[in-house]
Amino acid sequence: MTMTDNKIGGSTEELVVEAGEAQRNRRPSRMNRVGDHLRREWQLYLLLLPTILWLLIFLYKPMYGLQIAFKDYSVFRGVAGSPWVGLEHFYTLFENDQFIRALRNTIYISLLGLVFGFPMPIILALMFNEVVNQLFKKTAQTIVYLPHFISSVIIAGIVITAFSPSAGIVNTVMGWFGLNPIYFLTKAEWFRPIFVGTGIWQEAGFQSIVYLAAIAGISPTLYESAVVDGATRFQMMWKITLPMILPTIIIMLIIRIGNMLEVSFEMIILLYQPATYETADVVNTFIYRQGIQGGQYDLAAAAGLFNAFVAFVLVMTANTISKRYSRTSLW
Amino acid sequence: MSGVRLDKIVKSYGAVQVVHGIDLEIKDKEFVVLVGPSGCGKSTTLRMIAGLEEISDGSLTIDDRVVNRVAPKDRDVAMVFQNYALYPHLNVADNIAFGLRIRKESKDAIKASVDEVGAILGLTPYLERRPSDLSGGQRQRVAMGRAIVRRPKVFLFDEPLSNLDAKLRTQMRAEIKRLHKRLEATSIYVTHDQVEAMTLADKIVVMQDGRIEQIGTPMELFLNPANAFVAGFLGAPPMNMINAVVAKGENGPIASFDGQTLPLPALPDLQNAEGRPIIVGIRPEYANIVTAPQPGSVNCTLNLVETLGSEALLHATVGDDQFVIRTETLGKIDQLDHVNGFTVDPTLIRIFDAKTGKALGGQTRVA
């Protein structure tokens, strides 16, 4: 007797359909599974809740206001009541010489920071890793970590004092060699090196912690094996330490590229002056001047949105390239 | 000649001495296994030979040259590590070639060497793979490839099989043995696994608490252990130990314990030694099961029978001492649950001093 002859259960096709339905009925729905999961793991979700709230309130809710980049915004009409103007503000921005200058400066300063600032924490971490004397190592680490914990205002004060033409250490030393004093902070050509140098001094030590942690995770037997093979300390650093921390370097690079246009706003505001706008004015300071000081919130929102869009494209591109060539990526 | 000699080697960490002046001579082409429990100093000794640990005192000679102050790279040794120590960012070929590249050998020579080693170890199809794409056994072979590609005078193995599962360990053990026969290089192998020691070694060095307890061939150590520690360490299951005192029997000395007696070999040390506390050592394989008391048999209480197929392990107690009997199952399977005693040939019994644990002198050496 074939299955189709079996009238008790119906045809084979019917049996299969019925079996499938029965299985679906037995299997809890997706919603039920999510509900069960939440009930079971509610403590973990409770821990997550503050972060989710923070994200919603401070990062997602403000996105509602982004629409003013496409509106002729009036504080009296509000966000919803202001009329749409399409891409008008973006056209205005790209016709504005100050914005173009700010964009150029942002990219220039970011690239300088990337080229000179990004490798510095890696070099520091590699150097710290080679220090044998623990007391010296800890003292040196504390000294280079310290600037990170000092307020930007104080850092700016130190920089202004150090480069002062009258009492600054830099000009004093230059004086010893018979050089005329320079008022560095009023010279546009000196702003970028001073700004990038200050950033490296302030953050390189602290950023090196990430790489030191990555180095600490390397198995000591890799080095022992290399020692038996005859590798020198430099060869071990070059052939073991660096490749082993490369995934961390790549992740940090992608994050850095994502934040490339986020040039340290406070430090620029604290150090720049009209005499150095030519090289110091960046997109964020432009937004601050136009939006907050000039009351052109819609234009500033358009500039900020453009900034975010470029950062998004950069981080996506960097992640894709990294994924393809190094098997390391953020997602 | 690539012999290795350790003369009164000491290792101290600050005030703590962990290796207490050991002497050891390893001949050219010999496969020596350092075996002992965790913390006995075997790995430290190996690392001192490799140059990864400084020698606190004594002298280390490799190939008739004192190498105490010689850098690891100049000792001409290669080491295989417990966790393989493979570089995850390099493929198999590059891992094997690492040491040669460091020594700046020519590209052609490196390629030829890597290909040869790959063929010896059966790694040719995997040369382009990364370590993460290999199985545990394959990784272990790459680690060995890294060592043999340099053709060093001495190979050092630091528990190389301990991360592998039992089946793979057996397979790799055989491969190491074959490799040693093929390369004929002096090899020093550290393990805490006595099976590895017994199967691989030309000579076993048993260590405990930073001291050498005994040196000898596997069968010498198995049959004639120098003390109760060695007797208990080698052999699976280990030698049974029964605490007893010497008594006078009709035909010679006997061991008296728990109201029972056992004939002992007529050793000079046991003459006129009535009342002397001793440890009677009986290998599980040398006990013959009985199901009814016989003259000269020892009664025991059977607790558990573990049937392993062709043989079985009988776990019993003799007085307060645990006692394991290993017996064949063929023709005896029905008797196993009814075992209540055993007999043993007195010449196969090992006697140890109860205080010092040392084997009593004058025992017939079992060949």
Coordinates of N, CA and C in Angstrom, one line a residue, chain B residues 25-178:
Chain B
E25 N 74.2 13.5 31.6 CA 75.0 13.4 30.3 C 74.1 12.8 29.2
I26 N 74.0 13.6 28.2 CA 73.2 13.1 27.0 C 74.1 12.9 25.9
K27 N 74.1 11.7 25.3 CA 75.0 11.3 24.3 C 74.5 11.8 22.9
D28 N 75.4 11.9 22.0 CA 75.0 12.3 20.6 C 73.9 11.3 20.1
K29 N 73.0 11.9 19.4 CA 71.8 11.1 18.8 C 70.9 10.5 19.8
E30 N 71.1 10.7 21.0 CA 70.3 10.1 22.0 C 68.9 10.8 22.2
F31 N 67.9 10.1 22.5 CA 66.6 10.7 22.8 C 66.3 10.6 24.3
V32 N 66.4 11.7 24.9 CA 66.3 11.7 26.4 C 65.0 12.4 26.8
V33 N 64.3 11.8 27.7 CA 63.0 12.4 28.1 C 63.1 12.8 29.6
L34 N 62.9 14.0 29.9 CA 62.8 14.5 31.3 C 61.4 14.4 31.7
V35 N 61.1 13.6 32.7 CA 59.7 13.4 33.1 C 59.6 13.6 34.6
G36 N 58.4 14.1 35.0 CA 58.2 14.3 36.4 C 56.9 15.1 36.6
P37 N 56.4 15.2 37.8 CA 55.2 16.0 38.0 C 55.4 17.5 37.8
S38 N 54.3 18.2 37.7 CA 54.3 19.6 37.5 C 55.1 20.3 38.6
G39 N 56.0 21.2 38.2 CA 56.8 21.9 39.2 C 58.1 21.2 39.6
C40 N 58.4 20.1 38.9 CA 59.6 19.3 39.3 C 60.9 19.9 38.8
G41 N 60.8 20.9 37.9 CA 62.0 21.6 37.3 C 62.4 21.1 36.0
K42 N 61.6 20.3 35.3 CA 62.0 19.7 34.0 C 62.0 20.8 32.9
S43 N 60.9 21.6 32.9 CA 60.8 22.6 31.9 C 61.9 23.7 32.1
T44 N 62.2 24.0 33.4 CA 63.2 25.0 33.7 C 64.5 24.5 33.2
T45 N 64.8 23.2 33.4 CA 66.1 22.6 33.0 C 66.2 22.7 31.4
L46 N 65.1 22.4 30.7 CA 65.1 22.5 29.3 C 65.3 23.9 28.8
R47 N 64.6 24.9 29.5 CA 64.8 26.3 29.1 C 66.2 26.8 29.4
M48 N 66.9 26.2 30.4 CA 68.3 26.6 30.6 C 69.1 26.0 29.5
I49 N 68.8 24.8 29.0 CA 69.6 24.3 27.9 C 69.4 25.1 26.7
A50 N 68.1 25.6 26.5 CA 67.8 26.4 25.3 C 68.4 27.8 25.4
G51 N 68.7 28.3 26.6 CA 69.2 29.6 26.8 C 68.1 30.6 27.1
L52 N 66.9 30.1 27.4 CA 65.8 31.0 27.7 C 65.8 31.4 29.2
E53 N 66.5 30.6 30.0 CA 66.7 30.9 31.4 C 68.2 30.9 31.7
E54 N 68.5 31.9 32.5 CA 69.9 32.0 32.9 C 70.3 30.8 33.9
I55 N 71.5 30.3 33.8 CA 71.9 29.2 34.7 C 72.5 29.9 35.9
S56 N 72.0 29.6 37.1 CA 72.5 30.3 38.3 C 73.9 29.7 38.7
D57 N 74.1 28.4 38.5 CA 75.3 27.9 38.9 C 75.5 26.5 38.1
G58 N 76.8 26.1 38.0 CA 77.1 24.9 37.3 C 77.4 25.2 35.9
S59 N 77.7 24.1 35.1 CA 78.1 24.4 33.7 C 77.3 23.5 32.8
L60 N 77.0 24.1 31.6 CA 76.2 23.4 30.6 C 77.1 23.3 29.3
T61 N 77.3 22.1 28.9 CA 78.2 21.9 27.7 C 77.4 21.3 26.6
I62 N 77.5 21.9 25.4 CA 76.8 21.4 24.2 C 78.0 21.2 23.2
D63 N 78.1 20.0 22.7 CA 79.1 19.7 21.7 C 80.5 20.1 22.2
D64 N 80.8 19.7 23.4 CA 82.1 20.0 24.0 C 82.4 21.5 24.2
R65 N 81.4 22.3 24.2 CA 81.6 23.8 24.4 C 80.7 24.2 25.6
V66 N 81.3 24.9 26.5 CA 80.5 25.4 27.6 C 79.7 26.6 27.1
V67 N 78.4 26.5 27.3 CA 77.5 27.5 26.7 C 76.7 28.4 27.7
N68 N 77.1 28.3 28.9 CA 76.4 29.1 29.9 C 76.1 30.5 29.5
R69 N 77.1 31.2 28.9 CA 77.0 32.6 28.6 C 76.8 32.8 27.1
V70 N 76.4 31.7 26.4 CA 76.3 31.8 24.9 C 74.8 32.1 24.6
A71 N 74.5 33.0 23.7 CA 73.1 33.4 23.4 C 72.4 32.1 22.8
P72 N 71.1 32.1 22.9 CA 70.4 30.9 22.4 C 70.6 30.6 20.9
K73 N 70.7 31.7 20.1 CA 70.9 31.5 18.7 C 72.2 30.9 18.4
D74 N 73.2 31.0 19.3 CA 74.5 30.5 19.0 C 74.8 29.1 19.6
R75 N 73.7 28.6 20.3 CA 73.9 27.3 20.9 C 73.5 26.2 19.9
D76 N 73.0 26.6 18.7 CA 72.6 25.6 17.7 C 71.6 24.6 18.2
V77 N 70.6 25.1 18.9 CA 69.5 24.3 19.4 C 68.2 24.8 18.7
A78 N 67.2 23.9 18.6 CA 65.9 24.3 18.1 C 64.8 23.8 19.1
M79 N 63.8 24.5 19.3 CA 62.8 24.2 20.4 C 61.4 24.1 19.8
V80 N 60.7 23.1 20.3 CA 59.3 22.9 19.9 C 58.5 23.2 21.2
F81 N 57.6 24.2 21.2 CA 56.9 24.6 22.4 C 55.6 23.9 22.5
Q82 N 55.1 24.0 23.8 CA 53.8 23.3 24.1 C 52.7 23.9 23.3
N83 N 52.6 25.2 23.2 CA 51.5 25.8 22.4 C 51.9 26.1 21.0
Y84 N 52.9 25.4 20.5 CA 53.3 25.5 19.1 C 54.1 26.7 18.7
A85 N 53.8 27.9 19.3 CA 54.5 29.1 19.1 C 54.5 29.4 17.6
L86 N 53.4 29.3 16.9 CA 53.4 29.6 15.5 C 52.9 31.0 15.3
Y87 N 53.5 31.7 14.3 CA 53.1 33.1 14.0 C 51.8 33.1 13.3
P88 N 50.7 33.6 13.9 CA 49.4 33.5 13.2 C 49.3 34.3 11.9
H89 N 50.2 35.4 11.8 CA 50.1 36.2 10.6 C 50.9 35.7 9.4
L90 N 51.6 34.6 9.7 CA 52.4 33.9 8.6 C 51.8 32.6 8.2
N91 N 51.9 32.3 6.9 CA 51.4 31.0 6.5 C 52.4 29.9 6.9
V92 N 52.1 28.6 6.6 CA 52.9 27.5 7.1 C 54.3 27.6 6.5
A93 N 54.5 27.9 5.2 CA 55.8 28.0 4.6 C 56.6 29.1 5.3
D94 N 56.0 30.2 5.6 CA 56.7 31.4 6.2 C 57.1 31.1 7.6
N95 N 56.2 30.3 8.3 CA 56.5 29.9 9.7 C 57.7 29.0 9.7
I96 N 57.7 28.1 8.8 CA 58.8 27.1 8.8 C 60.1 27.9 8.4
A97 N 60.0 28.9 7.5 CA 61.2 29.6 7.0 C 61.6 30.7 7.9
F98 N 60.9 30.9 9.0 CA 61.2 32.1 9.9 C 62.6 32.1 10.3
G99 N 63.1 31.0 10.9 CA 64.4 31.0 11.4 C 65.5 31.1 10.4
L100 N 65.2 30.6 9.2 CA 66.2 30.7 8.1 C 66.3 32.2 7.6
R101 N 65.1 32.8 7.5 CA 65.1 34.2 7.1 C 65.8 35.1 8.1
I102 N 65.6 34.8 9.4 CA 66.3 35.6 10.4 C 67.8 35.5 10.2
R103 N 68.3 34.3 9.8 CA 69.7 34.0 9.5 C 70.1 34.4 8.1
K104 N 69.2 35.1 7.5 CA 69.5 35.7 6.1 C 70.0 34.6 5.1
E105 N 69.4 33.5 5.1 CA 69.8 32.5 4.1 C 69.2 32.9 2.8
S106 N 69.7 32.4 1.7 CA 69.3 32.8 0.4 C 67.9 32.3 0.1
K107 N 67.1 33.0 -0.8 CA 65.7 32.6 -1.0 C 65.6 31.2 -1.6
D108 N 66.5 30.8 -2.5 CA 66.5 29.5 -3.1 C 66.7 28.4 -2.0
A109 N 67.7 28.7 -1.1 CA 68.0 27.7 -0.1 C 66.8 27.5 0.9
I110 N 66.2 28.7 1.2 CA 65.0 28.6 2.1 C 63.9 27.8 1.4
K111 N 63.6 28.1 0.2 CA 62.5 27.4 -0.5 C 62.8 25.9 -0.6
A112 N 64.0 25.6 -0.9 CA 64.4 24.1 -1.0 C 64.2 23.5 0.4
S113 N 64.7 24.1 1.5 CA 64.6 23.6 2.8 C 63.1 23.4 3.2
V114 N 62.3 24.5 2.9 CA 60.9 24.4 3.3 C 60.2 23.3 2.6
D115 N 60.5 23.2 1.3 CA 59.8 22.1 0.5 C 60.2 20.7 1.0
E116 N 61.5 20.6 1.4 CA 61.9 19.3 1.9 C 61.3 18.9 3.2
V117 N 61.2 19.9 4.1 CA 60.6 19.7 5.4 C 59.1 19.5 5.3
G118 N 58.5 20.2 4.4 CA 57.1 20.1 4.1 C 56.8 18.6 3.7
A119 N 57.7 18.1 2.8 CA 57.5 16.7 2.3 C 57.7 15.7 3.5
I120 N 58.7 15.9 4.3 CA 59.0 15.0 5.4 C 57.8 14.9 6.3
L121 N 57.2 16.1 6.6 CA 56.1 16.1 7.6 C 54.7 16.0 7.0
G122 N 54.7 15.8 5.7 CA 53.4 15.7 5.1 C 52.6 17.1 5.1
L123 N 53.3 18.2 5.0 CA 52.7 19.5 5.1 C 52.6 20.2 3.7
T124 N 53.1 19.5 2.7 CA 53.2 20.1 1.3 C 51.8 20.7 0.9
P125 N 50.7 20.1 1.1 CA 49.4 20.7 0.6 C 49.0 21.9 1.5
Y126 N 49.6 22.0 2.6 CA 49.2 23.1 3.5 C 50.1 24.3 3.6
L127 N 51.1 24.3 2.8 CA 52.2 25.4 2.9 C 51.6 26.8 2.8
E128 N 50.6 27.0 2.1 CA 50.0 28.3 1.9 C 49.0 28.7 3.0
R129 N 48.6 27.8 3.8 CA 47.6 28.0 4.8 C 48.1 28.7 6.0
R130 N 47.3 29.5 6.7 CA 47.6 30.1 8.0 C 47.4 29.0 9.1
P131 N 48.1 29.2 10.2 CA 48.0 28.3 11.3 C 46.5 28.1 11.8
S132 N 45.7 29.2 11.7 CA 44.3 29.1 12.2 C 43.5 28.2 11.3
D133 N 44.0 27.9 10.1 CA 43.3 27.0 9.2 C 43.7 25.5 9.3
L134 N 44.5 25.2 10.3 CA 45.1 23.9 10.5 C 44.5 23.2 11.7
S135 N 44.5 21.9 11.7 CA 44.1 21.1 12.9 C 45.3 21.1 13.9
G136 N 45.0 20.7 15.1 CA 46.0 20.7 16.2 C 47.2 19.9 15.8
G137 N 47.0 18.7 15.2 CA 48.1 17.8 14.8 C 49.0 18.5 13.7
Q138 N 48.3 19.1 12.7 CA 49.0 19.8 11.7 C 49.8 21.0 12.2
R139 N 49.3 21.7 13.2 CA 50.0 22.8 13.8 C 51.3 22.3 14.5
Q140 N 51.1 21.1 15.2 CA 52.2 20.5 15.9 C 53.3 20.1 14.9
R141 N 52.9 19.7 13.7 CA 53.9 19.3 12.7 C 54.6 20.5 12.1
V142 N 53.9 21.6 12.0 CA 54.5 22.9 11.5 C 55.5 23.3 12.6
A143 N 55.2 23.2 13.9 CA 56.1 23.6 14.9 C 57.4 22.7 14.8
M144 N 57.2 21.4 14.5 CA 58.4 20.6 14.4 C 59.1 20.9 13.1
G145 N 58.4 21.3 12.1 CA 59.0 21.7 10.8 C 59.9 22.9 11.1
R146 N 59.5 23.9 11.9 CA 60.3 25.1 12.2 C 61.6 24.7 12.9
A147 N 61.5 23.6 13.7 CA 62.7 23.2 14.4 C 63.6 22.4 13.5
I148 N 63.1 21.5 12.7 CA 64.0 20.6 11.9 C 64.6 21.3 10.7
V149 N 63.9 22.4 10.2 CA 64.4 23.0 9.0 C 65.8 23.7 9.2
R150 N 66.1 24.0 10.5 CA 67.4 24.6 10.8 C 68.5 23.6 10.9
R151 N 68.1 22.3 11.0 CA 69.1 21.2 11.2 C 70.0 21.5 12.4
P152 N 69.4 21.7 13.6 CA 70.3 22.0 14.7 C 71.0 20.8 15.3
K153 N 71.9 21.1 16.2 CA 72.6 20.0 16.8 C 71.7 19.3 17.8
V154 N 70.9 20.1 18.5 CA 70.0 19.5 19.6 C 68.6 20.0 19.4
F155 N 67.7 19.0 19.5 CA 66.2 19.4 19.5 C 65.7 19.4 20.9
L156 N 64.9 20.4 21.2 CA 64.3 20.5 22.5 C 62.8 20.5 22.4
F157 N 62.2 19.6 23.1 CA 60.7 19.6 23.0 C 60.1 19.8 24.4
D158 N 59.3 20.9 24.5 CA 58.7 21.2 25.8 C 57.2 20.8 25.8
E159 N 56.9 19.6 26.3 CA 55.6 19.1 26.3 C 54.8 19.3 25.0
P160 N 55.3 18.9 23.9 CA 54.8 19.3 22.6 C 53.4 18.7 22.3
L161 N 53.1 17.6 23.0 CA 51.8 16.9 22.7 C 50.7 17.1 23.7
S162 N 51.0 17.9 24.7 CA 50.0 18.0 25.7 C 48.7 18.7 25.3
N163 N 48.7 19.5 24.2 CA 47.5 20.2 23.8 C 46.6 19.3 22.8
L164 N 47.1 18.1 22.5 CA 46.4 17.3 21.6 C 45.5 16.3 22.3
D165 N 44.5 15.8 21.5 CA 43.6 14.8 22.1 C 44.4 13.4 22.1
A166 N 43.8 12.5 22.9 CA 44.5 11.2 23.1 C 44.9 10.5 21.8
K167 N 44.0 10.5 20.9 CA 44.2 9.7 19.6 C 45.4 10.4 18.8
L168 N 45.3 11.7 18.7 CA 46.3 12.5 18.0 C 47.6 12.4 18.7
R169 N 47.6 12.3 20.0 CA 48.9 12.3 20.7 C 49.6 11.0 20.4
T170 N 48.8 9.9 20.4 CA 49.4 8.6 20.0 C 50.1 8.6 18.6
Q171 N 49.3 9.2 17.7 CA 49.8 9.3 16.3 C 51.0 10.2 16.2
M172 N 51.0 11.3 16.9 CA 52.2 12.3 16.8 C 53.4 11.7 17.5
R173 N 53.1 10.9 18.6 CA 54.2 10.2 19.3 C 55.0 9.4 18.4
A174 N 54.3 8.6 17.6 CA 54.9 7.7 16.6 C 55.7 8.5 15.6
E175 N 55.1 9.7 15.2 CA 55.7 10.5 14.2 C 57.0 11.1 14.7
I176 N 57.0 11.5 16.0 CA 58.2 12.0 16.6 C 59.3 10.9 16.6
K177 N 58.9 9.7 17.0 CA 59.8 8.6 17.0 C 60.5 8.3 15.7
R178 N 59.6 8.3 14.7 CA 60.1 8.1 13.3 C 61.0 9.2 12.8

